[in-house]
PDB file of C-alpha atoms and ligand atoms in Angstrom:
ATOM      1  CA  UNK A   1       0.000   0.000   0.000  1.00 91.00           C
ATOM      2  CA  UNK A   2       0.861   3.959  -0.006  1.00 95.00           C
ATOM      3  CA  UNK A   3       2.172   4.478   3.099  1.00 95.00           C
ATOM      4  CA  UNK A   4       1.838   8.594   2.923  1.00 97.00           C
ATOM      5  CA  UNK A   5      -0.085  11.009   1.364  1.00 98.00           C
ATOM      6  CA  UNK A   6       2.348  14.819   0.127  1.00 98.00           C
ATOM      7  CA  UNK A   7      -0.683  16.358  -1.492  1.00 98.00           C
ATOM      8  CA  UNK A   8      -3.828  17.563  -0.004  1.00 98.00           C
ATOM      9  CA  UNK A   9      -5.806  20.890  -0.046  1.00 98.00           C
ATOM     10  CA  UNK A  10      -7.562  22.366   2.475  1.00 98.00           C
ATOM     11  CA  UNK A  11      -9.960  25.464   3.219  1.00 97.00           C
ATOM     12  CA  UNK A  12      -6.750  27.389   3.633  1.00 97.00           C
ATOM     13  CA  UNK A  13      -6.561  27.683  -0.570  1.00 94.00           C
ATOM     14  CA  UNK A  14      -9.729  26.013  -2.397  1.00 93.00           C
ATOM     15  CA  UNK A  15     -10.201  22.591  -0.300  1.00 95.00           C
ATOM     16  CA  UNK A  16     -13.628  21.943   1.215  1.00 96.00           C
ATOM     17  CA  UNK A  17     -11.917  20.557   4.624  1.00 97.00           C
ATOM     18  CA  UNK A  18      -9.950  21.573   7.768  1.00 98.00           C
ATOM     19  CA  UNK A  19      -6.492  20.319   8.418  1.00 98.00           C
ATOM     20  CA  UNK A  20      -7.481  18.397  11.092  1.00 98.00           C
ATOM     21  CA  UNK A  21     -10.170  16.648   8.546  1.00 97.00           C
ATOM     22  CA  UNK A  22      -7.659  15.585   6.622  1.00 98.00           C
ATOM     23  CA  UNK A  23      -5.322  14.658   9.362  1.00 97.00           C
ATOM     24  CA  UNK A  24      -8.284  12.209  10.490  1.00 97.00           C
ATOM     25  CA  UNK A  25      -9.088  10.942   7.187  1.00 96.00           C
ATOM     26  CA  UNK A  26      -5.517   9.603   6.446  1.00 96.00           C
ATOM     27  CA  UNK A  27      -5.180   8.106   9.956  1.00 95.00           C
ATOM     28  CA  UNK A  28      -8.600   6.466   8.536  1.00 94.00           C
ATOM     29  CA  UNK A  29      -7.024   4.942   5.508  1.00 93.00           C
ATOM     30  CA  UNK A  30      -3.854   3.787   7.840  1.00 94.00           C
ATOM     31  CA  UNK A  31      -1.399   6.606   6.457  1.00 96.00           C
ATOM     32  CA  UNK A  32       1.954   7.325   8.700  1.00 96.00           C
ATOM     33  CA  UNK A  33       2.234  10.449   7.586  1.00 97.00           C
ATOM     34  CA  UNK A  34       0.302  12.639   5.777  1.00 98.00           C
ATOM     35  CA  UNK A  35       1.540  16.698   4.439  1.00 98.00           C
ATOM     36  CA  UNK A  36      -0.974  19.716   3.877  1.00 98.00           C
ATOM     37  CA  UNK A  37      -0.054  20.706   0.761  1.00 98.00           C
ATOM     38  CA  UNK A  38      -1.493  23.911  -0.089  1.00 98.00           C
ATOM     39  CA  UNK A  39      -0.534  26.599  -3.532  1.00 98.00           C
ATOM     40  CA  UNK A  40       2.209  28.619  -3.166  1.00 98.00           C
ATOM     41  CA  UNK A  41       1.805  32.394  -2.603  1.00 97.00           C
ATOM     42  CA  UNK A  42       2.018  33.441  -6.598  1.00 97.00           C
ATOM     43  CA  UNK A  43      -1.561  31.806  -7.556  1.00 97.00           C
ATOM     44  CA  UNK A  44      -4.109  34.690  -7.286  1.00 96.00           C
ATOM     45  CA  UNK A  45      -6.908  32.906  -6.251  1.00 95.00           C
ATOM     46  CA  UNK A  46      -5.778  29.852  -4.157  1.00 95.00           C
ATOM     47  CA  UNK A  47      -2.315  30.958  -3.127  1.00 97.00           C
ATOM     48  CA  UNK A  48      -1.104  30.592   0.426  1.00 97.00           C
ATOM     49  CA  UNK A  49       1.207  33.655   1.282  1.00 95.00           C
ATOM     50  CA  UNK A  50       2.477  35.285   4.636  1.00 95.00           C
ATOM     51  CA  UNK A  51       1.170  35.293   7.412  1.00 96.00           C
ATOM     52  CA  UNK A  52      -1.278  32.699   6.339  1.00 96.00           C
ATOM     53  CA  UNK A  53       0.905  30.609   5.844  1.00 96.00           C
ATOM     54  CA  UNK A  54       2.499  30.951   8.785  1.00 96.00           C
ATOM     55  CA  UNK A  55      -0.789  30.650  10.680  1.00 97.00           C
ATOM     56  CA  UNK A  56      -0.744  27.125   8.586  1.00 97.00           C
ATOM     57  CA  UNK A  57       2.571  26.401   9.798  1.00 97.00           C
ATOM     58  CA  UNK A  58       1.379  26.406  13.119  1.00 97.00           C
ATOM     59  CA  UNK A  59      -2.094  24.374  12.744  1.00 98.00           C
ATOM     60  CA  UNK A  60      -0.015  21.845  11.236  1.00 98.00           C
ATOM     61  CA  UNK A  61       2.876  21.833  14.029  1.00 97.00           C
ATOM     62  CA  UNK A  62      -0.388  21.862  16.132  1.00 98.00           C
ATOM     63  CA  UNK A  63      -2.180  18.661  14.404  1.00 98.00           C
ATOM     64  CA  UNK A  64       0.897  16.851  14.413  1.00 97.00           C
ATOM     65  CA  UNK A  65       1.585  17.293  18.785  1.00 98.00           C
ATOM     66  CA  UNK A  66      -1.880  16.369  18.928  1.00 98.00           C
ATOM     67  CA  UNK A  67      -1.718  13.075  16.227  1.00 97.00           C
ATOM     68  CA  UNK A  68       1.778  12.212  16.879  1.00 97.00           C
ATOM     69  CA  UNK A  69       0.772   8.990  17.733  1.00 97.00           C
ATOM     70  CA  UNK A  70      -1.034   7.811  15.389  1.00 96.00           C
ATOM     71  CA  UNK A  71       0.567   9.708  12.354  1.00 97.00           C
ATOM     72  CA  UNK A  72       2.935  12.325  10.815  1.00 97.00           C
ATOM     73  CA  UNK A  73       2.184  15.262  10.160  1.00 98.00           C
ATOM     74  CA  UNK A  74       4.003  17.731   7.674  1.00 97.00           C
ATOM     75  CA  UNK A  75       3.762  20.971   5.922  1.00 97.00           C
ATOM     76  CA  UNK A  76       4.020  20.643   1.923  1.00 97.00           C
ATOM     77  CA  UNK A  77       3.834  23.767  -0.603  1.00 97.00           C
ATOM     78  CA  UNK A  78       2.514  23.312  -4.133  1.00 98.00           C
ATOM     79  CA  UNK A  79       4.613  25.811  -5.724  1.00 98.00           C
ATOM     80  CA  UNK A  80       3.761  27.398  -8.899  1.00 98.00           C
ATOM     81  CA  UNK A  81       6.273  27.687 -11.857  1.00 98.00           C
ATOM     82  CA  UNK A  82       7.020  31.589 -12.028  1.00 98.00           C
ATOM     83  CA  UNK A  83       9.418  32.164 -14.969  1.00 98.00           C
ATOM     84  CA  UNK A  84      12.014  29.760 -16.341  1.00 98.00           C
ATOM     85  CA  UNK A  85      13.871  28.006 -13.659  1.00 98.00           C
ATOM     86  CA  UNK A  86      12.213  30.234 -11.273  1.00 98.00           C
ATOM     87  CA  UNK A  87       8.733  29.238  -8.603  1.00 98.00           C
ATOM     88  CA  UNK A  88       7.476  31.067  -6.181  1.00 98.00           C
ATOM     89  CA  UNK A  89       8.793  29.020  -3.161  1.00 97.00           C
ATOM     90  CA  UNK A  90       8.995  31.864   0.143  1.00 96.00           C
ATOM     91  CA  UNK A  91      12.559  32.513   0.858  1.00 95.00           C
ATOM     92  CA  UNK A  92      12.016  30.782   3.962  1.00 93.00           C
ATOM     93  CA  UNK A  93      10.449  27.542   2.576  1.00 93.00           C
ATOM     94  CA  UNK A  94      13.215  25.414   3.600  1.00 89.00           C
ATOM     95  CA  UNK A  95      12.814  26.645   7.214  1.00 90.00           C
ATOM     96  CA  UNK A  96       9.162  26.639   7.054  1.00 92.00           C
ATOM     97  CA  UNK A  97       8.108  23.745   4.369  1.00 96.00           C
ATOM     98  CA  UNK A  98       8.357  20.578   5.048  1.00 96.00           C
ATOM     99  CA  UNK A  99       7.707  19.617   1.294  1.00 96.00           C
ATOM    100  CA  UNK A 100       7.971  20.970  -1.655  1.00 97.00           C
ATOM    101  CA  UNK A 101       6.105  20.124  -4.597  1.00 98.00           C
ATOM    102  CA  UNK A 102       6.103  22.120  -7.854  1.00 98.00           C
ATOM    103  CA  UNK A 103       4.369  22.515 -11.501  1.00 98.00           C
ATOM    104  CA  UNK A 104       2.600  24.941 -13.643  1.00 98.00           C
ATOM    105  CA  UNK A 105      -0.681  26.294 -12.564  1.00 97.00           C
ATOM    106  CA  UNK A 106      -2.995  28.647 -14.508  1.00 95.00           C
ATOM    107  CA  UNK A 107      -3.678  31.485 -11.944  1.00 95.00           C
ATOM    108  CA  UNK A 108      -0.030  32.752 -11.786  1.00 96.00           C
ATOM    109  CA  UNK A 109       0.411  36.065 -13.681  1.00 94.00           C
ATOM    110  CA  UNK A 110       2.805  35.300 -17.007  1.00 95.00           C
ATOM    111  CA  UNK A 111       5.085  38.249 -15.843  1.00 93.00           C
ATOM    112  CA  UNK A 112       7.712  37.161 -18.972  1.00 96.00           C
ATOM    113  CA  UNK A 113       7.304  35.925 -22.791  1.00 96.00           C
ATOM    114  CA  UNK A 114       8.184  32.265 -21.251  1.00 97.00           C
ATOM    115  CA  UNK A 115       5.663  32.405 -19.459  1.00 97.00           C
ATOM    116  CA  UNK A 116       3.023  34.204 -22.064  1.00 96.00           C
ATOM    117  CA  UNK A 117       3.804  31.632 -24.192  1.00 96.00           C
ATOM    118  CA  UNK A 118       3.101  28.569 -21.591  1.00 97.00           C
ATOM    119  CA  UNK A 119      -0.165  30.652 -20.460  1.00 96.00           C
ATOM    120  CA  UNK A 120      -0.694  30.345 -24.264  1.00 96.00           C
ATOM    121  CA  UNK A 121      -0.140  26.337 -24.045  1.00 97.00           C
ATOM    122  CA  UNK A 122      -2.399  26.462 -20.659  1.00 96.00           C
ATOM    123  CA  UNK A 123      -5.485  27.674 -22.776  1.00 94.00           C
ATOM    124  CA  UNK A 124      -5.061  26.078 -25.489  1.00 94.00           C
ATOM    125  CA  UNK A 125      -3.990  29.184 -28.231  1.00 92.00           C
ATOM    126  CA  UNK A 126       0.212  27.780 -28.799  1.00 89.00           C
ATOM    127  CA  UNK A 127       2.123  25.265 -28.592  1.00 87.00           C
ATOM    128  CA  UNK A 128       5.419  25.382 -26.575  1.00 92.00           C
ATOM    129  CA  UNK A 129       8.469  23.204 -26.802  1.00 96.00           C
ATOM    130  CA  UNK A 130       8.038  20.697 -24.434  1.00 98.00           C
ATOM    131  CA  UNK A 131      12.043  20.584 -23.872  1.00 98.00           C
ATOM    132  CA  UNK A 132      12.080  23.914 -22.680  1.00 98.00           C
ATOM    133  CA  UNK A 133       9.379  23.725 -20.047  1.00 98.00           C
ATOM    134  CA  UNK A 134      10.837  20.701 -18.987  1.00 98.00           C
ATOM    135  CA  UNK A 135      14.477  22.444 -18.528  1.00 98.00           C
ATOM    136  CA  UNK A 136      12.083  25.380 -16.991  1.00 98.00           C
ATOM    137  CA  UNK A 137      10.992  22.792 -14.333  1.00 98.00           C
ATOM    138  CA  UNK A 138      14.362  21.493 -13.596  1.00 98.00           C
ATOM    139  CA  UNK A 139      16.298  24.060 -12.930  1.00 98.00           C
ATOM    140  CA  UNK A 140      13.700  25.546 -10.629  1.00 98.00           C
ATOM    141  CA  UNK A 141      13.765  22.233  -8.963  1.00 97.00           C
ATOM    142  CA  UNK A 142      17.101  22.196  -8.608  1.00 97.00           C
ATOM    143  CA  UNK A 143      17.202  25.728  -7.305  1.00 97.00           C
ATOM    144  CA  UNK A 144      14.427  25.830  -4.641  1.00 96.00           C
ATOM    145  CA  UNK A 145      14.962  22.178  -3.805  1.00 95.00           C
ATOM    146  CA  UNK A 146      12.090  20.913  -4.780  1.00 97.00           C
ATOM    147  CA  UNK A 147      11.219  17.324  -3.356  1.00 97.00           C
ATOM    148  CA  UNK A 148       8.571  16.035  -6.719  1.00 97.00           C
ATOM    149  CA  UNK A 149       6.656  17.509  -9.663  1.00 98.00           C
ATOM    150  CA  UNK A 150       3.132  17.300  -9.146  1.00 98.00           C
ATOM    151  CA  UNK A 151       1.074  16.164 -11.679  1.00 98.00           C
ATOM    152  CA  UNK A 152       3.605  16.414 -14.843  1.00 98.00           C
ATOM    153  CA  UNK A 153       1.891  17.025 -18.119  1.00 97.00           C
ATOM    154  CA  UNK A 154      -1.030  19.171 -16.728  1.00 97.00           C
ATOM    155  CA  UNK A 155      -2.015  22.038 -18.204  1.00 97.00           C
ATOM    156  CA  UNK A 156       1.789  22.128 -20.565  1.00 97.00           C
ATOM    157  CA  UNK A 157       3.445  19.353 -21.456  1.00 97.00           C
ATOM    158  CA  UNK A 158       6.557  18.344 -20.386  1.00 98.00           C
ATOM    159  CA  UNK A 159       9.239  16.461 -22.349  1.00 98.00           C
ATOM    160  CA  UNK A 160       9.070  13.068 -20.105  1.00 98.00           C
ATOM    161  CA  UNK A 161      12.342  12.010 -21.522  1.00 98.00           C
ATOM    162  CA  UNK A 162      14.365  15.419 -20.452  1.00 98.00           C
ATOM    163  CA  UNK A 163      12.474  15.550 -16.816  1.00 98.00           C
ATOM    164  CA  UNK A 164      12.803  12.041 -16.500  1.00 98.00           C
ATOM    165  CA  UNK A 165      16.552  12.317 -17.005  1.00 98.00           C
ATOM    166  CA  UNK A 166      16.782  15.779 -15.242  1.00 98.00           C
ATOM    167  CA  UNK A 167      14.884  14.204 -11.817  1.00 98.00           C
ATOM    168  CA  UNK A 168      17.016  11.080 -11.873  1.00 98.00           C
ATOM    169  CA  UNK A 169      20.068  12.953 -11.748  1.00 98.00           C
ATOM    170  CA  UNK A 170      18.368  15.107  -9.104  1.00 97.00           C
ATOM    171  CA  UNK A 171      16.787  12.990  -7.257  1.00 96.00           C
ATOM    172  CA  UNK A 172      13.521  14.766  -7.648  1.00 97.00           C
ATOM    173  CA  UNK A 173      10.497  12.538  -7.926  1.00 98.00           C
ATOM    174  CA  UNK A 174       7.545  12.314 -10.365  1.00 98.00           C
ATOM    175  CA  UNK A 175       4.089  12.521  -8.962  1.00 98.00           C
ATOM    176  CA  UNK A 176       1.578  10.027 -10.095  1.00 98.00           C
ATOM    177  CA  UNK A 177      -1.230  11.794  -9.721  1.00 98.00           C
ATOM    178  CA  UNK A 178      -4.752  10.442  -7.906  1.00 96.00           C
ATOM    179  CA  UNK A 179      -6.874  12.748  -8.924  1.00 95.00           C
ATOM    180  CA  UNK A 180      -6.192  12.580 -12.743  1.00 95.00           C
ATOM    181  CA  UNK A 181      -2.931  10.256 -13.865  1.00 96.00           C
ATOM    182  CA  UNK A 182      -1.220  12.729 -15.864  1.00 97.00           C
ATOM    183  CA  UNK A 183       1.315  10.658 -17.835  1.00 98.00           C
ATOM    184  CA  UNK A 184       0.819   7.832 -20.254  1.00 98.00           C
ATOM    185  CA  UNK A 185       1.753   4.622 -19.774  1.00 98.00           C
ATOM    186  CA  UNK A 186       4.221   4.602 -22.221  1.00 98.00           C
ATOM    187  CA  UNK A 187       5.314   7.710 -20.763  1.00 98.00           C
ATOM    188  CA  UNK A 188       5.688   6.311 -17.219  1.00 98.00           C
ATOM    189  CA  UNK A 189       7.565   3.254 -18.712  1.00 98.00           C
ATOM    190  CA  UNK A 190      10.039   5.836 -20.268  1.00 98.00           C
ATOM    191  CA  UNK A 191      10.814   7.780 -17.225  1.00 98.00           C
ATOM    192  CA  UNK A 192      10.671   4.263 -15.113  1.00 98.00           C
ATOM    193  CA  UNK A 193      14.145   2.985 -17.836  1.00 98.00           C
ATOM    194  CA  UNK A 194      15.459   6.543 -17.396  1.00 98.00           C
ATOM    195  CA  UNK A 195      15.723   6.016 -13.356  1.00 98.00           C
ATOM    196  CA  UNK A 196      13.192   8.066 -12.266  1.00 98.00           C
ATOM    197  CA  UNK A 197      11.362   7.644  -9.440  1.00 98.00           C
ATOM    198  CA  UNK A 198       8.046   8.297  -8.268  1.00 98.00           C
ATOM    199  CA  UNK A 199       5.606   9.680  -5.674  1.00 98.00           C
ATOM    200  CA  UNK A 200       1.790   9.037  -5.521  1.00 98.00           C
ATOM    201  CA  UNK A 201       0.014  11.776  -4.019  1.00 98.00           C
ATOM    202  CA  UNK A 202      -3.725  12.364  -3.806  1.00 98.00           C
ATOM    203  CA  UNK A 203      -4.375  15.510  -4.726  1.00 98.00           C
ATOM    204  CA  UNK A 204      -7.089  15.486  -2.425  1.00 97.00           C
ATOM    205  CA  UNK A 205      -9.771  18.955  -2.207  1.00 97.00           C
ATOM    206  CA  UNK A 206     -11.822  16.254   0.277  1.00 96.00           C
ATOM    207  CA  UNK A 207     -11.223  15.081   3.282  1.00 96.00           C
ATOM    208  CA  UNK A 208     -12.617  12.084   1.890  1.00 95.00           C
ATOM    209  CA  UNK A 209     -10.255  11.801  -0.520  1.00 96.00           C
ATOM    210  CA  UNK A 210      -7.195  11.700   1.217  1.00 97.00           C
ATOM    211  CA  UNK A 211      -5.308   8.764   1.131  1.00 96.00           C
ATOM    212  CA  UNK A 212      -7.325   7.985  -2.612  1.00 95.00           C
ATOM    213  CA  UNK A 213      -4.775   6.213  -4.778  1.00 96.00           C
ATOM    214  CA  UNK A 214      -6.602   4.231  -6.581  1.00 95.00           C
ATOM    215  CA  UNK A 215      -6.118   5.319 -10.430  1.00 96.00           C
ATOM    216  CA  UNK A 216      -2.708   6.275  -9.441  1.00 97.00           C
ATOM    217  CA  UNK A 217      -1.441   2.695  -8.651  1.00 96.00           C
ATOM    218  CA  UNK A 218      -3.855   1.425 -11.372  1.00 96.00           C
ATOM    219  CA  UNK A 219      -1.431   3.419 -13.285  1.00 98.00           C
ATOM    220  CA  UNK A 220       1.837   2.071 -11.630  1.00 98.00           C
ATOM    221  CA  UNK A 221       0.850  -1.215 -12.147  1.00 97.00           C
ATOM    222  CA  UNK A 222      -0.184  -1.615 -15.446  1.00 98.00           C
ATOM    223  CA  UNK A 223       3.164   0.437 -16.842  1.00 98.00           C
ATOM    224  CA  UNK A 224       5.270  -2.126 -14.646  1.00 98.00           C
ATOM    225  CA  UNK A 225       6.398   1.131 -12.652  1.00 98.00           C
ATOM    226  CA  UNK A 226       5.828   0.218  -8.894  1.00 97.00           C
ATOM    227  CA  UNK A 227       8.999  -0.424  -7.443  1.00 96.00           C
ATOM    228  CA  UNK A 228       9.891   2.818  -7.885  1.00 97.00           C
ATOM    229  CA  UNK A 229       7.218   4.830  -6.250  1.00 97.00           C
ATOM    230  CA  UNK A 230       9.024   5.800  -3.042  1.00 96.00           C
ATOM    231  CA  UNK A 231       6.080   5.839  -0.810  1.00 96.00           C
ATOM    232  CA  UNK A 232       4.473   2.124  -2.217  1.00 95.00           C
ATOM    233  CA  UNK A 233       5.305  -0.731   0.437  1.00 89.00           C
ATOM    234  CA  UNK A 234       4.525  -3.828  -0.852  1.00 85.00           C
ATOM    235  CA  UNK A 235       3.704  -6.254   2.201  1.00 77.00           C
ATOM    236  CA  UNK A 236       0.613  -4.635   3.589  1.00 73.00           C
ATOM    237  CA  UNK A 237      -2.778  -4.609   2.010  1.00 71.00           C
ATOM    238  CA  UNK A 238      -4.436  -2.192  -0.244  1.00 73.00           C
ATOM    239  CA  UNK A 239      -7.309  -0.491   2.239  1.00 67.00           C
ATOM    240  CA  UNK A 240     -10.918  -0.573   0.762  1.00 64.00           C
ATOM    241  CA  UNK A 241     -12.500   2.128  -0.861  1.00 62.00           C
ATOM    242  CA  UNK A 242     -16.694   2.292  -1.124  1.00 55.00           C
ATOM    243  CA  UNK A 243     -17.324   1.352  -5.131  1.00 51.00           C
ATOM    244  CA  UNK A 244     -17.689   4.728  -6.828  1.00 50.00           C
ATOM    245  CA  UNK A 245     -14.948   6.593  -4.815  1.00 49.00           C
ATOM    246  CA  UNK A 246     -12.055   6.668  -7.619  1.00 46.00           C
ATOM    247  CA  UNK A 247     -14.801   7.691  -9.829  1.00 45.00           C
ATOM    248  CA  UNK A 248     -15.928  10.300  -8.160  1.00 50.00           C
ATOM    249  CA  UNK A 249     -12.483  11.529  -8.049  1.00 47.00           C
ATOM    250  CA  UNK A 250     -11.930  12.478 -11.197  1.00 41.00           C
ATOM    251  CA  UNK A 251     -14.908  15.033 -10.780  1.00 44.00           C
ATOM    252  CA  UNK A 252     -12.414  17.281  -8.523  1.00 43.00           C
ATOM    253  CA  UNK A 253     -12.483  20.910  -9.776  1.00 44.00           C
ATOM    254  CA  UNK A 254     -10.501  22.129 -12.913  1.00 45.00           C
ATOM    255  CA  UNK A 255      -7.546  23.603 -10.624  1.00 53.00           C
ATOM    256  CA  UNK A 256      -5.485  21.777  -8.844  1.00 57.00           C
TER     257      UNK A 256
HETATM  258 ZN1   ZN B 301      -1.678  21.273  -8.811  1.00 50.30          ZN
HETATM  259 ZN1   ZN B 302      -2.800  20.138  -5.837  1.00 50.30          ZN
END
């Protein structure tokens, strides 16, 4: 089973549950450790910035006195791609953020012609090169120390052969996400022979969706990929969802 959940919204950016809701749900599904991963301060309309986030910082350092025995409890950041090689991570993130996670939204302002032309991509007007966003992606990643790329392939594609390659060598992880499975299988293979590794996350805007990986290992499985998920053990069981909850799912909202 997945043993941890890194990506989960809350009311704090456009979630429909508390922290502690979440906290409870994962301890539900028999997570050790769950993060509240909320947007990063650049998205206008969900993004998590000063002294909110701080006030976050401390529900979760809160939640996780309260929980420690029964789980554990991190801060994450979904950070938003700002420019080439650049996201809006806080200066402080590695003092405040437990985990990093990062990709292109829509919702960020395109501030250069980069990233004009990947709004362009977003909403469907240009193409980009995939190359270059991928390089875009890396070098932020390598920069702001990013621990995984949520949901690669949303929104702009990606090269999967030059990330791949690029998060191998930095030992940045690929998410496989639960809420939609953003790469094909043939895609997964290819960044599976290129040594990337993987993390599935949830992607959760529910409480009761927390700890949901059920299209994500669907995913792993059938591309031959799950050995390298980092947060897959493979001794303990799979814990049951009701029928119609990965369905349901993939209604979550547009944004994510
Ligand atoms: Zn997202
Ligand atoms: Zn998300």
């Amino acid at each position: 089973m997945i043993f941890s959940d890194y990506h989960t919204h809350t009311v704090y950016s456009h979630g429909t549950g508390s922290c502690e809701q979440n906290v409870l749900a994962a301890i539900e599904r028999g997570l050790s450790r769950i993060a509240i991963s909320e947007h990063g301060p650049a998205h206008l309309f969900y993004g998590v910035r000063n002294e909110r986030l701080r006030a976050l910082r401390r529900e979760v350092d809160s939640l996780a006195c309260r929980y420690a025995n029964d789980i554990e409890v991190l801060l994450g950041l979904e950070c938003n791609l700002t420019d080439f090689g650049e996201c809006d991570a806080p200066d402080d993130a590695p003092a405040m953020c437990d985990v990093l996670l990062l990709a292109f939204h829509k919702g960020v302002l395109l501030k250069s012609p980069f990233m004009r032309r990947l709004g362009g991509e977003a909403f469907g007007f240009t193409k980009n090169d995939p190359i270059k966003t991928a390089q875009a992606l890396l070098t932020a990643a390598e920069k702001y120390r990013i621990t995984a790329f949520s949901h690669p392939g949303l929104y702009v594609k990606s090269d999967i052969a030059t990330l791949a390659k690029g998060a191998a060598e930095l030992g940045v992880l690929l998410e496989i996400n639960g809420a939609r499975v953003t790469m094909s299988k043939e895609e997964l293979e290819l960044a599976n022979e290129l040594g990337a590794n993987f993390l599935i996350g949830s992607d959760a805007h529910k409480p009761k969706n927390v700890g949901n990986f059920t299209l994500a290992l669907d995913a792993a499985r059938e591309a031959g990929v799950i050995d390298g998920v980092l947060n897959y053990v493979p001794d303990l069981p799979e814990p049951i969802f009701l029928p119609g909850y990965a369905s349901e799912v993939r209604g979550v909202g547009a944004e994510s």
